[in-house]
PDB file of C-alpha atoms in Angstrom:
ATOM      1  CA  MET A  29       2.225 -28.701   9.651  1.00  0.00           C
ATOM      2  CA  ASP A  30      -1.471 -27.867   9.584  1.00  0.00           C
ATOM      3  CA  VAL A  31      -1.479 -24.323   8.253  1.00  0.00           C
ATOM      4  CA  SER A  32      -4.861 -22.734   7.530  1.00  0.00           C
ATOM      5  CA  LEU A  33      -5.487 -19.530   5.640  1.00  0.00           C
ATOM      6  CA  ILE A  34      -9.047 -19.193   6.937  1.00  0.00           C
ATOM      7  CA  ARG A  35      -8.478 -19.813  10.634  1.00  0.00           C
ATOM      8  CA  PRO A  36      -6.219 -16.746  11.057  1.00  0.00           C
ATOM      9  CA  LEU A  37      -8.800 -14.596   9.256  1.00  0.00           C
ATOM     10  CA  GLU A  38     -11.508 -15.848  11.611  1.00  0.00           C
ATOM     11  CA  ALA A  39      -9.232 -15.099  14.567  1.00  0.00           C
ATOM     12  CA  ALA A  40      -8.580 -11.570  13.296  1.00  0.00           C
ATOM     13  CA  TRP A  41     -12.301 -10.956  12.836  1.00  0.00           C
ATOM     14  CA  ALA A  42     -13.011 -12.374  16.338  1.00  0.00           C
ATOM     15  CA  ARG A  43     -10.492  -9.902  17.782  1.00  0.00           C
ATOM     16  CA  THR A  44     -12.157  -7.058  15.908  1.00  0.00           C
ATOM     17  CA  ARG A  45     -15.594  -8.021  17.205  1.00  0.00           C
ATOM     18  CA  ARG A  46     -14.328  -8.323  20.772  1.00  0.00           C
ATOM     19  CA  VAL A  47     -12.452  -5.010  20.753  1.00  0.00           C
ATOM     20  CA  LEU A  48     -14.613  -2.777  18.571  1.00  0.00           C
ATOM     21  CA  LEU A  49     -18.068  -4.228  18.060  1.00  0.00           C
ATOM     22  CA  ASP A  50     -19.091  -6.317  21.069  1.00  0.00           C
ATOM     23  CA  SER A  51     -17.699  -3.903  23.654  1.00  0.00           C
ATOM     24  CA  PRO A  52     -19.633  -0.772  24.684  1.00  0.00           C
ATOM     25  CA  PHE A  53     -19.103   1.886  22.046  1.00  0.00           C
ATOM     26  CA  ASP A  54     -16.286   4.261  22.999  1.00  0.00           C
ATOM     27  CA  LEU A  55     -16.054   7.191  20.557  1.00  0.00           C
ATOM     28  CA  GLU A  56     -12.745   8.412  21.907  1.00  0.00           C
ATOM     29  CA  ARG A  57     -11.211   4.969  21.442  1.00  0.00           C
ATOM     30  CA  TRP A  58     -12.510   4.726  17.875  1.00  0.00           C
ATOM     31  CA  LEU A  59     -11.096   8.137  17.048  1.00  0.00           C
ATOM     32  CA  VAL A  60      -7.637   7.278  18.425  1.00  0.00           C
ATOM     33  CA  VAL A  61      -7.467   3.831  16.841  1.00  0.00           C
ATOM     34  CA  GLY A  62      -8.865   5.287  13.602  1.00  0.00           C
ATOM     35  CA  PHE A  63      -6.072   7.849  13.642  1.00  0.00           C
ATOM     36  CA  ALA A  64      -3.514   5.048  13.962  1.00  0.00           C
ATOM     37  CA  ALA A  65      -5.109   3.271  10.998  1.00  0.00           C
ATOM     38  CA  TRP A  66      -5.123   6.511   9.034  1.00  0.00           C
ATOM     39  CA  ILE A  67      -1.428   7.355   9.466  1.00  0.00           C
ATOM     40  CA  ALA A  68      -0.512   3.740   8.687  1.00  0.00           C
ATOM     41  CA  ARG A  69      -2.061   4.078   5.212  1.00  0.00           C
ATOM     42  CA  LEU A  70      -1.224   7.657   4.347  1.00  0.00           C
ATOM     43  CA  GLY A  71      -0.735   8.115   0.630  1.00  0.00           C
ATOM     44  CA  GLU A  72      -1.633   4.533  -0.266  1.00  0.00           C
ATOM     45  CA  ASN A  73      -5.113   5.347  -1.540  1.00  0.00           C
ATOM     46  CA  GLY A  74      -3.828   8.125  -3.799  1.00  0.00           C
ATOM     47  CA  ILE A  75      -4.368  11.871  -3.673  1.00  0.00           C
ATOM     48  CA  GLY A  76      -6.067  13.372  -6.648  1.00  0.00           C
ATOM     49  CA  THR A  77      -8.075  16.332  -7.796  1.00  0.00           C
ATOM     50  CA  SER A  78     -10.300  16.965 -10.757  1.00  0.00           C
ATOM     51  CA  PHE A  79     -10.282  19.971 -13.019  1.00  0.00           C
ATOM     52  CA  SER A  80     -13.081  20.612 -15.434  1.00  0.00           C
ATOM     53  CA  GLY A  81     -11.660  23.683 -17.127  1.00  0.00           C
ATOM     54  CA  ARG A  82      -9.402  23.787 -20.145  1.00  0.00           C
ATOM     55  CA  LEU A  83      -5.787  24.753 -20.029  1.00  0.00           C
ATOM     56  CA  PRO A  84      -3.934  25.895 -23.091  1.00  0.00           C
ATOM     57  CA  GLY A  85      -2.035  23.034 -24.589  1.00  0.00           C
ATOM     58  CA  PRO A  86      -0.680  21.578 -27.762  1.00  0.00           C
ATOM     59  CA  LYS A  87      -2.954  20.059 -30.338  1.00  0.00           C
ATOM     60  CA  TRP A  88      -1.283  16.732 -30.873  1.00  0.00           C
ATOM     61  CA  GLY A  89      -1.575  14.950 -34.137  1.00  0.00           C
ATOM     62  CA  SER A  90      -0.644  11.343 -34.879  1.00  0.00           C
ATOM     63  CA  ALA A  91       1.283   9.239 -32.370  1.00  0.00           C
ATOM     64  CA  ASP A  92       4.615   9.572 -34.136  1.00  0.00           C
ATOM     65  CA  THR A  93       4.549  13.380 -33.794  1.00  0.00           C
ATOM     66  CA  ALA A  94       3.004  13.584 -30.334  1.00  0.00           C
ATOM     67  CA  LEU A  95       6.281  13.609 -28.417  1.00  0.00           C
ATOM     68  CA  ARG A  96       7.902  16.136 -30.759  1.00  0.00           C
ATOM     69  CA  ASP A  97       4.867  18.430 -30.685  1.00  0.00           C
ATOM     70  CA  GLY A  98       4.678  18.204 -26.906  1.00  0.00           C
ATOM     71  CA  LEU A  99       8.318  19.145 -26.453  1.00  0.00           C
ATOM     72  CA  THR A 100       7.990  21.974 -28.969  1.00  0.00           C
ATOM     73  CA  TRP A 101       4.961  23.331 -27.140  1.00  0.00           C
ATOM     74  CA  LEU A 102       6.723  23.188 -23.756  1.00  0.00           C
ATOM     75  CA  VAL A 103       9.752  25.046 -25.125  1.00  0.00           C
ATOM     76  CA  ALA A 104       7.425  27.716 -26.501  1.00  0.00           C
ATOM     77  CA  HIS A 105       5.607  28.013 -23.120  1.00  0.00           C
ATOM     78  CA  PRO A 106       8.387  28.062 -20.485  1.00  0.00           C
ATOM     79  CA  LEU A 107       5.993  29.279 -17.771  1.00  0.00           C
ATOM     80  CA  TRP A 108       3.901  26.100 -18.016  1.00  0.00           C
ATOM     81  CA  LEU A 109       7.094  24.065 -18.148  1.00  0.00           C
ATOM     82  CA  ALA A 110       8.282  25.683 -14.900  1.00  0.00           C
ATOM     83  CA  ILE A 111       4.871  25.217 -13.267  1.00  0.00           C
ATOM     84  CA  GLY A 112       4.827  21.576 -14.307  1.00  0.00           C
ATOM     85  CA  ALA A 113       8.336  20.955 -13.028  1.00  0.00           C
ATOM     86  CA  PHE A 114       7.568  22.668  -9.745  1.00  0.00           C
ATOM     87  CA  GLY A 115       4.383  20.609  -9.367  1.00  0.00           C
ATOM     88  CA  VAL A 116       6.319  17.399  -9.955  1.00  0.00           C
ATOM     89  CA  VAL A 117       8.935  18.317  -7.354  1.00  0.00           C
ATOM     90  CA  VAL A 118       6.292  19.259  -4.794  1.00  0.00           C
ATOM     91  CA  GLY A 119       4.355  16.103  -5.518  1.00  0.00           C
ATOM     92  CA  ILE A 120       7.405  13.928  -5.025  1.00  0.00           C
ATOM     93  CA  ALA A 121       8.287  15.727  -1.780  1.00  0.00           C
ATOM     94  CA  ILE A 122       4.772  15.245  -0.417  1.00  0.00           C
ATOM     95  CA  GLY A 123       4.811  11.598  -1.428  1.00  0.00           C
ATOM     96  CA  ILE A 124       8.106  10.994   0.344  1.00  0.00           C
ATOM     97  CA  ALA A 125       6.868  12.762   3.484  1.00  0.00           C
ATOM     98  CA  LEU A 126       3.705  10.660   3.539  1.00  0.00           C
ATOM     99  CA  LEU A 127       5.778   7.524   3.023  1.00  0.00           C
ATOM    100  CA  TRP A 128       7.893   8.393   6.067  1.00  0.00           C
ATOM    101  CA  VAL A 129       4.889   9.012   8.290  1.00  0.00           C
ATOM    102  CA  SER A 130       3.053   5.893   7.154  1.00  0.00           C
ATOM    103  CA  SER A 131       6.151   3.729   7.632  1.00  0.00           C
ATOM    104  CA  ARG A 132       6.284   4.480  11.340  1.00  0.00           C
ATOM    105  CA  GLY A 133       2.494   4.539  11.470  1.00  0.00           C
ATOM    106  CA  LYS A 134       2.406   0.891  10.439  1.00  0.00           C
ATOM    107  CA  PHE A 135       4.172  -0.051  13.660  1.00  0.00           C
ATOM    108  CA  VAL A 136       1.850   2.162  15.666  1.00  0.00           C
ATOM    109  CA  PHE A 137      -1.276   0.586  14.202  1.00  0.00           C
ATOM    110  CA  LEU A 138       0.151  -2.923  14.589  1.00  0.00           C
ATOM    111  CA  ASP A 139       0.902  -2.168  18.240  1.00  0.00           C
ATOM    112  CA  VAL A 140      -2.657  -0.935  18.740  1.00  0.00           C
ATOM    113  CA  VAL A 141      -4.126  -4.093  17.220  1.00  0.00           C
ATOM    114  CA  LEU A 142      -1.887  -6.621  18.922  1.00  0.00           C
ATOM    115  CA  HIS A 143      -2.222  -5.087  22.398  1.00  0.00           C
ATOM    116  CA  ASP A 144      -5.784  -3.743  22.323  1.00  0.00           C
ATOM    117  CA  ARG A 145      -4.779  -0.275  23.420  1.00  0.00           C
ATOM    118  CA  ALA A 146      -5.389   3.178  22.077  1.00  0.00           C
ATOM    119  CA  ALA A 147      -1.919   4.786  22.109  1.00  0.00           C
ATOM    120  CA  ILE A 148      -0.162   6.879  19.504  1.00  0.00           C
ATOM    121  CA  VAL A 149       2.701   8.880  20.972  1.00  0.00           C
ATOM    122  CA  GLU A 150       4.457   6.114  22.928  1.00  0.00           C
ATOM    123  CA  PRO A 151       4.670   3.532  20.104  1.00  0.00           C
ATOM    124  CA  TRP A 152       5.489   6.323  17.650  1.00  0.00           C
ATOM    125  CA  LYS A 153       8.625   7.088  19.687  1.00  0.00           C
ATOM    126  CA  ARG A 154       9.450   3.448  20.490  1.00  0.00           C
ATOM    127  CA  PHE A 155       9.490   2.301  16.873  1.00  0.00           C
ATOM    128  CA  ALA A 156      11.426   5.252  15.431  1.00  0.00           C
ATOM    129  CA  ARG A 157      14.361   3.094  14.320  1.00  0.00           C
ATOM    130  CA  GLU A 158      12.182   0.385  12.790  1.00  0.00           C
ATOM    131  CA  GLY A 159       9.955   2.955  11.096  1.00  0.00           C
ATOM    132  CA  ASN A 160      12.901   4.829   9.574  1.00  0.00           C
ATOM    133  CA  SER A 161      14.361   1.563   8.271  1.00  0.00           C
ATOM    134  CA  LEU A 162      11.024   0.622   6.730  1.00  0.00           C
ATOM    135  CA  PHE A 163      10.788   4.062   5.141  1.00  0.00           C
ATOM    136  CA  VAL A 164      14.179   3.721   3.443  1.00  0.00           C
ATOM    137  CA  TRP A 165      13.363   0.198   2.247  1.00  0.00           C
ATOM    138  CA  ARG A 166       9.981   1.238   0.806  1.00  0.00           C
ATOM    139  CA  LEU A 167      11.474   4.317  -0.850  1.00  0.00           C
ATOM    140  CA  VAL A 168      14.207   2.310  -2.579  1.00  0.00           C
ATOM    141  CA  PHE A 169      11.712  -0.364  -3.607  1.00  0.00           C
ATOM    142  CA  ALA A 170       9.333   2.235  -5.037  1.00  0.00           C
ATOM    143  CA  PHE A 171      12.029   3.827  -7.187  1.00  0.00           C
ATOM    144  CA  ALA A 172      13.289   0.402  -8.286  1.00  0.00           C
ATOM    145  CA  THR A 173       9.783  -0.615  -9.356  1.00  0.00           C
ATOM    146  CA  ILE A 174       9.249   2.642 -11.223  1.00  0.00           C
ATOM    147  CA  ALA A 175      12.603   2.249 -12.922  1.00  0.00           C
ATOM    148  CA  ALA A 176      11.831  -1.349 -13.969  1.00  0.00           C
ATOM    149  CA  VAL A 177       8.444  -0.428 -15.427  1.00  0.00           C
ATOM    150  CA  SER A 178       9.939   2.622 -17.155  1.00  0.00           C
ATOM    151  CA  LEU A 179      12.696   0.582 -18.775  1.00  0.00           C
ATOM    152  CA  LEU A 180      10.068  -1.782 -20.149  1.00  0.00           C
ATOM    153  CA  ALA A 181       7.794   1.046 -21.215  1.00  0.00           C
ATOM    154  CA  VAL A 182      10.442   2.794 -23.359  1.00  0.00           C
ATOM    155  CA  PRO A 183      10.818   0.046 -25.995  1.00  0.00           C
ATOM    156  CA  TRP A 184       7.055  -0.444 -25.955  1.00  0.00           C
ATOM    157  CA  MET A 185       6.445   3.235 -26.729  1.00  0.00           C
ATOM    158  CA  LEU A 186       9.185   3.301 -29.381  1.00  0.00           C
ATOM    159  CA  ALA A 187       7.715   0.222 -31.071  1.00  0.00           C
ATOM    160  CA  LEU A 188       4.232   1.701 -31.098  1.00  0.00           C
ATOM    161  CA  LEU A 189       5.508   5.015 -32.486  1.00  0.00           C
ATOM    162  CA  ALA A 190       7.397   3.187 -35.213  1.00  0.00           C
ATOM    163  CA  TRP A 191       4.280   1.143 -35.977  1.00  0.00           C
ATOM    164  CA  SER A 192       2.147   4.278 -36.288  1.00  0.00           C
ATOM    165  CA  ARG A 193       4.720   5.810 -38.653  1.00  0.00           C
ATOM    166  CA  THR A 194       5.491   2.805 -40.863  1.00  0.00           C
ATOM    167  CA  GLY A 195       2.325   0.759 -40.513  1.00  0.00           C
ATOM    168  CA  ALA A 196       4.422  -2.377 -40.033  1.00  0.00           C
ATOM    169  CA  PHE A 197       2.241  -4.765 -38.067  1.00  0.00           C
ATOM    170  CA  VAL A 198       5.256  -6.680 -36.750  1.00  0.00           C
ATOM    171  CA  LEU A 199       6.383  -3.564 -34.878  1.00  0.00           C
ATOM    172  CA  GLY A 200       3.011  -3.361 -33.180  1.00  0.00           C
ATOM    173  CA  LEU A 201       3.324  -6.980 -32.098  1.00  0.00           C
ATOM    174  CA  ALA A 202       6.812  -6.270 -30.793  1.00  0.00           C
ATOM    175  CA  GLY A 203       5.419  -3.444 -28.698  1.00  0.00           C
ATOM    176  CA  LEU A 204       2.638  -5.640 -27.322  1.00  0.00           C
ATOM    177  CA  ALA A 205       5.152  -8.358 -26.475  1.00  0.00           C
ATOM    178  CA  VAL A 206       6.571  -6.120 -23.761  1.00  0.00           C
ATOM    179  CA  LEU A 207       3.246  -5.923 -21.911  1.00  0.00           C
ATOM    180  CA  PRO A 208       3.504  -9.410 -20.316  1.00  0.00           C
ATOM    181  CA  LEU A 209       6.863  -8.401 -18.856  1.00  0.00           C
ATOM    182  CA  VAL A 210       5.278  -5.276 -17.387  1.00  0.00           C
ATOM    183  CA  LEU A 211       2.515  -7.460 -15.920  1.00  0.00           C
ATOM    184  CA  VAL A 212       5.113  -9.750 -14.331  1.00  0.00           C
ATOM    185  CA  VAL A 213       6.856  -6.771 -12.725  1.00  0.00           C
ATOM    186  CA  VAL A 214       3.541  -5.460 -11.398  1.00  0.00           C
ATOM    187  CA  VAL A 215       2.494  -8.837  -9.966  1.00  0.00           C
ATOM    188  CA  VAL A 216       5.888  -9.431  -8.325  1.00  0.00           C
ATOM    189  CA  ALA A 217       5.846  -5.906  -6.869  1.00  0.00           C
ATOM    190  CA  ALA A 218       2.317  -6.496  -5.507  1.00  0.00           C
ATOM    191  CA  TYR A 219       3.384  -9.723  -3.815  1.00  0.00           C
ATOM    192  CA  VAL A 220       6.472  -8.066  -2.325  1.00  0.00           C
ATOM    193  CA  GLN A 221       4.307  -5.237  -0.980  1.00  0.00           C
ATOM    194  CA  GLY A 222       1.828  -7.725   0.449  1.00  0.00           C
ATOM    195  CA  PHE A 223       4.545  -9.795   2.115  1.00  0.00           C
ATOM    196  CA  LEU A 224       6.162  -6.657   3.515  1.00  0.00           C
ATOM    197  CA  GLU A 225       2.940  -5.299   4.992  1.00  0.00           C
ATOM    198  CA  ASN A 226       1.569  -8.524   6.441  1.00  0.00           C
ATOM    199  CA  PHE A 227       4.588 -10.570   7.452  1.00  0.00           C
ATOM    200  CA  VAL A 228       7.882  -8.664   7.362  1.00  0.00           C
ATOM    201  CA  VAL A 229       6.641  -5.699   9.391  1.00  0.00           C
ATOM    202  CA  PRO A 230       5.225  -7.977  12.139  1.00  0.00           C
ATOM    203  CA  LEU A 231       8.538  -9.820  12.320  1.00  0.00           C
ATOM    204  CA  GLN A 232      10.402  -6.540  12.527  1.00  0.00           C
ATOM    205  CA  TYR A 233       7.930  -5.474  15.207  1.00  0.00           C
ATOM    206  CA  ARG A 234       8.761  -8.502  17.319  1.00  0.00           C
ATOM    207  CA  TYR A 235      12.490  -8.791  16.856  1.00  0.00           C
ATOM    208  CA  GLY A 236      13.474  -5.215  16.047  1.00  0.00           C
ATOM    209  CA  GLY A 237      16.347  -4.468  13.716  1.00  0.00           C
ATOM    210  CA  THR A 238      16.138  -3.334  10.124  1.00  0.00           C
ATOM    211  CA  THR A 239      13.614  -4.197   7.467  1.00  0.00           C
ATOM    212  CA  THR A 240      16.302  -6.079   5.524  1.00  0.00           C
ATOM    213  CA  GLU A 241      16.998  -8.247   8.562  1.00  0.00           C
ATOM    214  CA  ALA A 242      13.291  -9.001   8.876  1.00  0.00           C
ATOM    215  CA  TRP A 243      13.214 -10.031   5.203  1.00  0.00           C
ATOM    216  CA  ARG A 244      16.117 -12.416   5.870  1.00  0.00           C
ATOM    217  CA  MET A 245      14.027 -14.036   8.567  1.00  0.00           C
ATOM    218  CA  PHE A 246      10.926 -14.299   6.392  1.00  0.00           C
ATOM    219  CA  LEU A 247      12.468 -15.558   3.129  1.00  0.00           C
ATOM    220  CA  PRO A 248      13.297 -19.081   4.410  1.00  0.00           C
ATOM    221  CA  LEU A 249       9.713 -19.432   5.633  1.00  0.00           C
ATOM    222  CA  LEU A 250       8.473 -18.196   2.258  1.00  0.00           C
ATOM    223  CA  GLY A 251      10.688 -20.638   0.375  1.00  0.00           C
ATOM    224  CA  ALA A 252       9.535 -23.591   2.459  1.00  0.00           C
ATOM    225  CA  ASN A 253       5.853 -22.658   2.082  1.00  0.00           C
ATOM    226  CA  LEU A 254       5.787 -20.933  -1.309  1.00  0.00           C
ATOM    227  CA  GLY A 255       2.499 -22.485  -2.417  1.00  0.00           C
ATOM    228  CA  THR A 256       0.731 -21.427   0.767  1.00  0.00           C
ATOM    229  CA  PHE A 257       1.858 -17.822   0.447  1.00  0.00           C
ATOM    230  CA  LEU A 258       1.024 -17.654  -3.258  1.00  0.00           C
ATOM    231  CA  VAL A 259      -2.512 -18.829  -2.506  1.00  0.00           C
ATOM    232  CA  TRP A 260      -2.631 -16.333   0.341  1.00  0.00           C
ATOM    233  CA  GLY A 261      -1.876 -13.599  -2.192  1.00  0.00           C
ATOM    234  CA  LEU A 262      -4.865 -14.615  -4.294  1.00  0.00           C
ATOM    235  CA  LEU A 263      -7.066 -14.735  -1.196  1.00  0.00           C
ATOM    236  CA  TRP A 264      -5.781 -11.316  -0.138  1.00  0.00           C
ATOM    237  CA  VAL A 265      -6.663  -9.805  -3.521  1.00  0.00           C
ATOM    238  CA  GLY A 266     -10.070 -11.445  -3.338  1.00  0.00           C
ATOM    239  CA  LEU A 267     -10.661  -9.917   0.084  1.00  0.00           C
ATOM    240  CA  LEU A 268      -9.719  -6.462  -1.129  1.00  0.00           C
ATOM    241  CA  MET A 269     -11.995  -6.822  -4.156  1.00  0.00           C
ATOM    242  CA  ALA A 270     -14.888  -7.994  -1.994  1.00  0.00           C
ATOM    243  CA  ILE A 271     -14.397  -5.042   0.333  1.00  0.00           C
ATOM    244  CA  ALA A 272     -14.280  -2.626  -2.610  1.00  0.00           C
ATOM    245  CA  ILE A 273     -17.503  -4.086  -4.015  1.00  0.00           C
ATOM    246  CA  ALA A 274     -19.198  -3.863  -0.613  1.00  0.00           C
ATOM    247  CA  ILE A 275     -18.139  -0.216  -0.263  1.00  0.00           C
ATOM    248  CA  ALA A 276     -19.427   0.543  -3.759  1.00  0.00           C
ATOM    249  CA  VAL A 277     -22.787  -1.087  -3.035  1.00  0.00           C
ATOM    250  CA  ALA A 278     -23.092   0.786   0.275  1.00  0.00           C
ATOM    251  CA  GLY A 279     -22.229   4.024  -1.475  1.00  0.00           C
ATOM    252  CA  PHE A 280     -24.931   3.606  -4.105  1.00  0.00           C
ATOM    253  CA  LEU A 281     -27.514   2.460  -1.543  1.00  0.00           C
ATOM    254  CA  THR A 282     -26.951   5.700   0.385  1.00  0.00           C
ATOM    255  CA  CYS A 283     -27.429   7.759  -2.805  1.00  0.00           C
ATOM    256  CA  CYS A 284     -23.664   8.406  -2.948  1.00  0.00           C
ATOM    257  CA  VAL A 285     -23.633   9.951   0.535  1.00  0.00           C
ATOM    258  CA  GLY A 286     -21.376   7.104   1.622  1.00  0.00           C
ATOM    259  CA  PHE A 287     -18.881   8.043  -1.099  1.00  0.00           C
ATOM    260  CA  LEU A 288     -18.801  11.630   0.135  1.00  0.00           C
ATOM    261  CA  VAL A 289     -18.153  10.447   3.710  1.00  0.00           C
ATOM    262  CA  LEU A 290     -15.344   8.112   2.621  1.00  0.00           C
ATOM    263  CA  ALA A 291     -13.795  10.917   0.575  1.00  0.00           C
ATOM    264  CA  ILE A 292     -12.873  12.654   3.854  1.00  0.00           C
ATOM    265  CA  PRO A 293      -9.409  11.216   4.675  1.00  0.00           C
ATOM    266  CA  TYR A 294      -9.516  10.784   8.458  1.00  0.00           C
ATOM    267  CA  VAL A 295     -13.242  10.109   8.641  1.00  0.00           C
ATOM    268  CA  ASN A 296     -13.000   7.194   6.231  1.00  0.00           C
ATOM    269  CA  ALA A 297     -10.368   5.577   8.464  1.00  0.00           C
ATOM    270  CA  VAL A 298     -12.761   5.726  11.424  1.00  0.00           C
ATOM    271  CA  VAL A 299     -15.757   4.477   9.427  1.00  0.00           C
ATOM    272  CA  LEU A 300     -13.812   1.569   7.927  1.00  0.00           C
ATOM    273  CA  LEU A 301     -11.992   0.746  11.162  1.00  0.00           C
ATOM    274  CA  PRO A 302     -13.498  -2.738  11.597  1.00  0.00           C
ATOM    275  CA  VAL A 303     -12.257  -3.642   8.130  1.00  0.00           C
ATOM    276  CA  THR A 304      -8.710  -2.285   8.495  1.00  0.00           C
ATOM    277  CA  TYR A 305      -8.489  -3.664  12.046  1.00  0.00           C
ATOM    278  CA  THR A 306      -9.293  -7.157  10.794  1.00  0.00           C
ATOM    279  CA  LEU A 307      -6.912  -6.937   7.855  1.00  0.00           C
ATOM    280  CA  ARG A 308      -4.106  -5.686  10.100  1.00  0.00           C
ATOM    281  CA  GLY A 309      -4.566  -8.650  12.430  1.00  0.00           C
ATOM    282  CA  TYR A 310      -4.720 -11.244   9.669  1.00  0.00           C
ATOM    283  CA  GLY A 311      -1.008 -11.365   8.769  1.00  0.00           C
ATOM    284  CA  PRO A 312       0.282 -11.811  12.341  1.00  0.00           C
ATOM    285  CA  ALA A 313      -2.367 -14.479  12.976  1.00  0.00           C
ATOM    286  CA  LEU A 314      -1.216 -16.360   9.858  1.00  0.00           C
ATOM    287  CA  LEU A 315       2.418 -16.161  10.961  1.00  0.00           C
ATOM    288  CA  ALA A 316       1.390 -17.728  14.273  1.00  0.00           C
ATOM    289  CA  GLU A 317       0.205 -20.786  12.293  1.00  0.00           C
ATOM    290  CA  PHE A 318       3.858 -21.633  11.649  1.00  0.00           C
ATOM    291  CA  GLY A 319       4.800 -21.705  15.318  1.00  0.00           C
ATOM    292  CA  GLU A 320       5.339 -19.517  18.339  1.00  0.00           C
ATOM    293  CA  ASN A 321       8.651 -18.164  17.001  1.00  0.00           C
ATOM    294  CA  TRP A 322       6.808 -16.547  14.111  1.00  0.00           C
ATOM    295  CA  ALA A 323       3.999 -14.985  16.104  1.00  0.00           C
ATOM    296  CA  PRO A 324       4.517 -11.289  16.860  1.00  0.00           C
ATOM    297  CA  ALA A 325       5.011 -11.396  20.614  1.00  0.00           C
ATOM    298  CA  ALA A 326       4.017  -8.668  22.979  1.00  0.00           C
ATOM    299  CA  SER A 327       6.341  -5.716  22.518  1.00  0.00           C
ATOM    300  CA  GLN A 328       5.721  -3.726  25.665  1.00  0.00           C
ATOM    301  CA  PRO A 329       6.921  -0.190  26.378  1.00  0.00           C
ATOM    302  CA  THR A 330      10.282  -0.037  28.107  1.00  0.00           C
TER     303      THR A 330
END
């Protein structure tokens, strides 16, 4: 089977040019499609703030006493402990809410791209079951990944603390030996996320059902074409890096005005729409390389 990784990317870019760039500019369309792209990626770029002031805190000494000093300081300052705990709970709640919205939003944006239409409400309602299933799957996967990294991080931290206390070099090496395992977990998690976004969701879009059922459909294809999909992962990372570099260059060329524009959540989705539109169309186009049964067919409103 003649499967190309470049041909689907060219097809996705051709679709983007035809729909967004070569057609007469339609601001309303860009705003609606940009909104679909925005909700599909809610929370994935991170939400952060900066604080330049100084808060009261413990003055930590060496590494072996840092944890003990930190806990002692928190016990002595229960107000900050309560504020920190509340902030963690609120942060987790917001993250889960964004994950739920973006899970259904992924089907909305995919519907927009595949059918060249600017619609939000109708696909949002139509893919409620699929979106909820994707949300649960992503939530479980996120906690499993965090748990795996945490389990590996505990012995690493203990080894480094013991090294700082005893000065035994072998303990430091033991701590560093855990890092490759952490890297493996991170790489595997990145591939799973990439497969989910680009191939499993389109299959779930076409055939319906749960995310787990869509994975069961995709895994045989992955096993039979493992090399192709591993190379795709490298190409995908390369694309994301090239886009990041291009954005950085554009930001500096505009005297950082571009960075300020892209810092506005919804506005950046509209400005970067040709990029996200192309990336969203790439996965389904690559699936089509394996035959008509793999191509996300038209899923029309009922």
